[in-house]
XYZ file of C-alpha atoms in Angstrom:
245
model
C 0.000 0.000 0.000
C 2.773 2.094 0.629
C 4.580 1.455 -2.795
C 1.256 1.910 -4.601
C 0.863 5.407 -2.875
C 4.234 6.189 -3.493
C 3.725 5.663 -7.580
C 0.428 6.991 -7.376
C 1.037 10.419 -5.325
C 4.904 11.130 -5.236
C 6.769 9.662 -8.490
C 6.050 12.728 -10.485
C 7.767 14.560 -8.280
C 11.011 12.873 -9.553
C 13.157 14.139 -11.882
C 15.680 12.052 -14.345
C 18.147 12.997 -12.272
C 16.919 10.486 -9.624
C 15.717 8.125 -12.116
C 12.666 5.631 -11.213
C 10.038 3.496 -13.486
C 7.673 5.744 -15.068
C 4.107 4.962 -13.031
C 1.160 3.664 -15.576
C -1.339 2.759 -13.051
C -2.484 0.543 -10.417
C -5.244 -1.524 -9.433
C -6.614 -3.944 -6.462
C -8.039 -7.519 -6.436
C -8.883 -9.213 -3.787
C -6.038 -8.671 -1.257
C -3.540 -8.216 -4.468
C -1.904 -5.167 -5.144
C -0.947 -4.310 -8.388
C 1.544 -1.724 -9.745
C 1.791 -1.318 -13.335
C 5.069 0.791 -14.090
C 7.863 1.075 -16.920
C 10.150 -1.786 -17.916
C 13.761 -0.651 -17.286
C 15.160 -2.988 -18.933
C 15.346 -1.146 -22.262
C 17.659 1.688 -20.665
C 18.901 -0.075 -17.495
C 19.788 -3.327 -18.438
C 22.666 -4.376 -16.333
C 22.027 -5.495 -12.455
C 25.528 -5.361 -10.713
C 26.921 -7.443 -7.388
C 30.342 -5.407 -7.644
C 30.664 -1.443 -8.148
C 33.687 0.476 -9.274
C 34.116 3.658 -6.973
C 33.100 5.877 -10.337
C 29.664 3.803 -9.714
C 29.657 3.908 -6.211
C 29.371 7.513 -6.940
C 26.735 7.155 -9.203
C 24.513 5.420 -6.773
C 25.603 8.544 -4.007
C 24.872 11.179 -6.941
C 21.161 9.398 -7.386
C 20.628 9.680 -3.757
C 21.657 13.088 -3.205
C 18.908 14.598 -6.085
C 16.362 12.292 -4.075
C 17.176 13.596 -0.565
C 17.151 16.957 -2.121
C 13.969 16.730 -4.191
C 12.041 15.673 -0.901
C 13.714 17.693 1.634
C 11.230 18.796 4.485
C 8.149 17.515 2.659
C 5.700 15.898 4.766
C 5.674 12.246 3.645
C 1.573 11.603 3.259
C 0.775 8.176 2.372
C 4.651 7.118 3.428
C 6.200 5.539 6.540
C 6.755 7.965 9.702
C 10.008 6.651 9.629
C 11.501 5.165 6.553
C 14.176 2.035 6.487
C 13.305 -1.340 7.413
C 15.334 -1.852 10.514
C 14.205 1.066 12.537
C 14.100 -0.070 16.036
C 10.149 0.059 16.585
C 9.896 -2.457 14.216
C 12.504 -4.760 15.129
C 11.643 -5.565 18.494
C 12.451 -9.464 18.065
C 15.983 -8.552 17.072
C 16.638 -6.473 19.499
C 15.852 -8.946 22.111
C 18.801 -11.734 20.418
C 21.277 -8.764 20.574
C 24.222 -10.079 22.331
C 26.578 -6.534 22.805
C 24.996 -5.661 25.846
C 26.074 -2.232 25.264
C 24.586 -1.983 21.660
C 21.529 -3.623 23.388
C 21.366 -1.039 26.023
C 22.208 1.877 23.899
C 19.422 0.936 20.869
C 17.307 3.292 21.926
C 19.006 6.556 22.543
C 20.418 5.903 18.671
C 17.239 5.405 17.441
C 16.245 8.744 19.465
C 19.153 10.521 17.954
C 18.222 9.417 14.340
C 14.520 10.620 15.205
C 15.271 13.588 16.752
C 16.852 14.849 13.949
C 15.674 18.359 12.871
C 16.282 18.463 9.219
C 14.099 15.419 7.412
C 13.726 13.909 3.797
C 12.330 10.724 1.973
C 14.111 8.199 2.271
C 14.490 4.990 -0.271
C 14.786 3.124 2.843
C 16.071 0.166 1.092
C 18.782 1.682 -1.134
C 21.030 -1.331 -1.696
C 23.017 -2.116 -4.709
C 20.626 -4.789 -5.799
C 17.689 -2.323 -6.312
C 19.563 0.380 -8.252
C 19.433 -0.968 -12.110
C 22.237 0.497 -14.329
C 23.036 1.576 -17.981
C 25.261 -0.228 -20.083
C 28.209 2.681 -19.177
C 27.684 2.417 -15.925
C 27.511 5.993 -15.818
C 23.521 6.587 -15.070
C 21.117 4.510 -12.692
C 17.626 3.854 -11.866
C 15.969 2.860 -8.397
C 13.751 0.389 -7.953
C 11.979 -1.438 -4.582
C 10.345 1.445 -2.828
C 8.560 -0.467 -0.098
C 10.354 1.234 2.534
C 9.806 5.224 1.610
C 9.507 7.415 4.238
C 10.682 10.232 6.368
C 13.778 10.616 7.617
C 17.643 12.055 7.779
C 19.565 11.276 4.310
C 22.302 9.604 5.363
C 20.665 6.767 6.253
C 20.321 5.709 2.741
C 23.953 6.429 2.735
C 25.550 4.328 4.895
C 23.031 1.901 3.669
C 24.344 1.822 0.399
C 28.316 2.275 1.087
C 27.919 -1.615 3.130
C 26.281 -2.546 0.030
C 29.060 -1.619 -2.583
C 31.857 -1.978 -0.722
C 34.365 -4.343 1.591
C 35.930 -3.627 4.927
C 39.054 -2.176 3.283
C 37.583 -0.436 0.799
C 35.435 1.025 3.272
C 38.327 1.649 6.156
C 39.981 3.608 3.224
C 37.506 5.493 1.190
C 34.562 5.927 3.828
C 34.748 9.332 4.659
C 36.072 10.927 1.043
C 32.590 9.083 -0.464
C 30.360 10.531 1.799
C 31.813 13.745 0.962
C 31.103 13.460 -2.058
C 27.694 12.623 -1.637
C 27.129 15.495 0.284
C 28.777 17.975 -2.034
C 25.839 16.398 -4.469
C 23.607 17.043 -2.346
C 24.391 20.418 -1.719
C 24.754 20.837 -5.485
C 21.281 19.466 -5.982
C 19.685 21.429 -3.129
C 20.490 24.606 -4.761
C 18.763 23.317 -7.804
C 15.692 22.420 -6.041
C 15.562 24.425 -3.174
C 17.602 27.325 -3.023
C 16.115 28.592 -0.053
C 16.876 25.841 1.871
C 20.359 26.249 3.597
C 22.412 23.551 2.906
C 25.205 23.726 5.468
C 23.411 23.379 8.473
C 21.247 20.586 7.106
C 24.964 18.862 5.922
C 26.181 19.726 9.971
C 23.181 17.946 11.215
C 23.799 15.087 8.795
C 27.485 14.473 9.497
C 27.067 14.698 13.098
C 24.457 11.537 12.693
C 26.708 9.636 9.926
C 28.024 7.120 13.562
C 24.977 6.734 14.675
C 23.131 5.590 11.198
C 25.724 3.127 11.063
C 25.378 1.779 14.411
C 21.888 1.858 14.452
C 21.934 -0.876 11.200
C 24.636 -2.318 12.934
C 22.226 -3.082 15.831
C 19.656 -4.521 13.412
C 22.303 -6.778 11.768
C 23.026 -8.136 15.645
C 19.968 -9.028 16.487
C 19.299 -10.676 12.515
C 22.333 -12.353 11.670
C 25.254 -11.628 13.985
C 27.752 -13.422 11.348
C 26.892 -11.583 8.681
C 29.785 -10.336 6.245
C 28.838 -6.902 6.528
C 29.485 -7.070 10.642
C 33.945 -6.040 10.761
C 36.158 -4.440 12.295
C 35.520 -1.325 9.876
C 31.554 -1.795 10.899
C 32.647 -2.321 15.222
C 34.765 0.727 15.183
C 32.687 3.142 13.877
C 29.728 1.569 16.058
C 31.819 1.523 19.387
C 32.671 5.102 17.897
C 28.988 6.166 17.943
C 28.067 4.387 21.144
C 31.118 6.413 23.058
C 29.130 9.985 22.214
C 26.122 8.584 24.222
């Protein structure tokens, strides 16, 4: 219902510079849901399980003109809170977390994240597998909007950078790619809004870039405490985040 109203209220608002299907219409039968909405396959053929950093940026470039496009709209029709592992909805998680400190801690970084004062839509799934490319590589479309809602950017950030890249890749390159996305977004902001001030919505944002990552982090320890995505680049900047509580 979400994803319908999404299509059916908000995808016009897009531009091609945060390229989605094209919505042609929807209908309901029974307790089925349909969405009826371009085939990207004729522009966005390729589906990618490794990135170059020249597409990593792509995928931050995309997000940047969405944050921007949606900045401090009220999200009608879209999740309170977008992202799929927000605490309030991972309660069952939460409970199998065994970092008692990440345990005890899950809510004041979930506060922190809500709390913030400078909000967008969100993706809220934004991982390399929904983000369909063109044969250069150079431009991308976003697909899997189930998860829309309201909420600081850089969620969809940090998101995406465990998506795309490796501990080392991330231990080296972390912060100069989420500089970049912000300079996009800034860029993009004054194209969309330029009343909006972009610096203190960027001062806000960096200040929460720990805490988005340790609040996935505390889904992932609750979901799947192996996972590959859970090393030592992931526990530092966690126990990095936790230490400002």
């Amino acid at each position: 219902e979400v994803e319908t109203c999404w299509y059916e209220q908000w995808s016009k608002k897009v531009s091609a510079a945060c390229k989605i299907p094209e919505f042609l219409g929807s209908y309901k039968e029974g307790e089925e849901q349909w969405i009826i909405m371009e085939d990207l396959d004729e522009h966005f053929p390729i589906r990618k399980s490794q990135v170059s950093f020249s597409e990593v940026k792509v995928g931050l470039k995309w997000l940047a003109n969405f944050h921007a496009t949606f900045m401090g709209q009220d999200p009608e029709g879209l999740w309170e809170v977008g992202t799929y592992w927000h605490l309030d909805t991972r309660s069952d998680e939460w409970e199998k977390i065994e970092n008692q400190e990440l345990k005890s801690k899950a809510s004041w970084l979930d506060d922190q994240l809500n709390a913030c004062r400078f909000k967008t839509i969100v993706h809220g799934d934004a991982k390399l597998a929904n983000f369909c490319f063109s044969e250069d590589g150079k431009s991308i479309a976003a697909v899997d909007f189930q998860y829309v809602g309201y909420s600081c950017g850089v969620k969809d950030v940090i998101y995406l950078l465990g998506s795309c890249l490796d501990e080392e890749s991330l231990s080296h390159n972390f912060t100069s790619l989420v500089n970049y996305y912000f300079h996009q977004f800034s860029q993009a902001l004054a194209k969309n809004q330029p009343k909006v001030d972009a610096e203190t919505i960027i001062a806000e944002w960096s200040s929460l870039i720990d805490f988005a990552w340790a609040d996935f982090e505390r889904f992932l320890a609750g979901w799947s405490p192996n996972h590959i995505k859970r090393n030592s680049f992931s526990h530092k900047i966690t126990s990095r985040a936790l230490a400002k509580l």
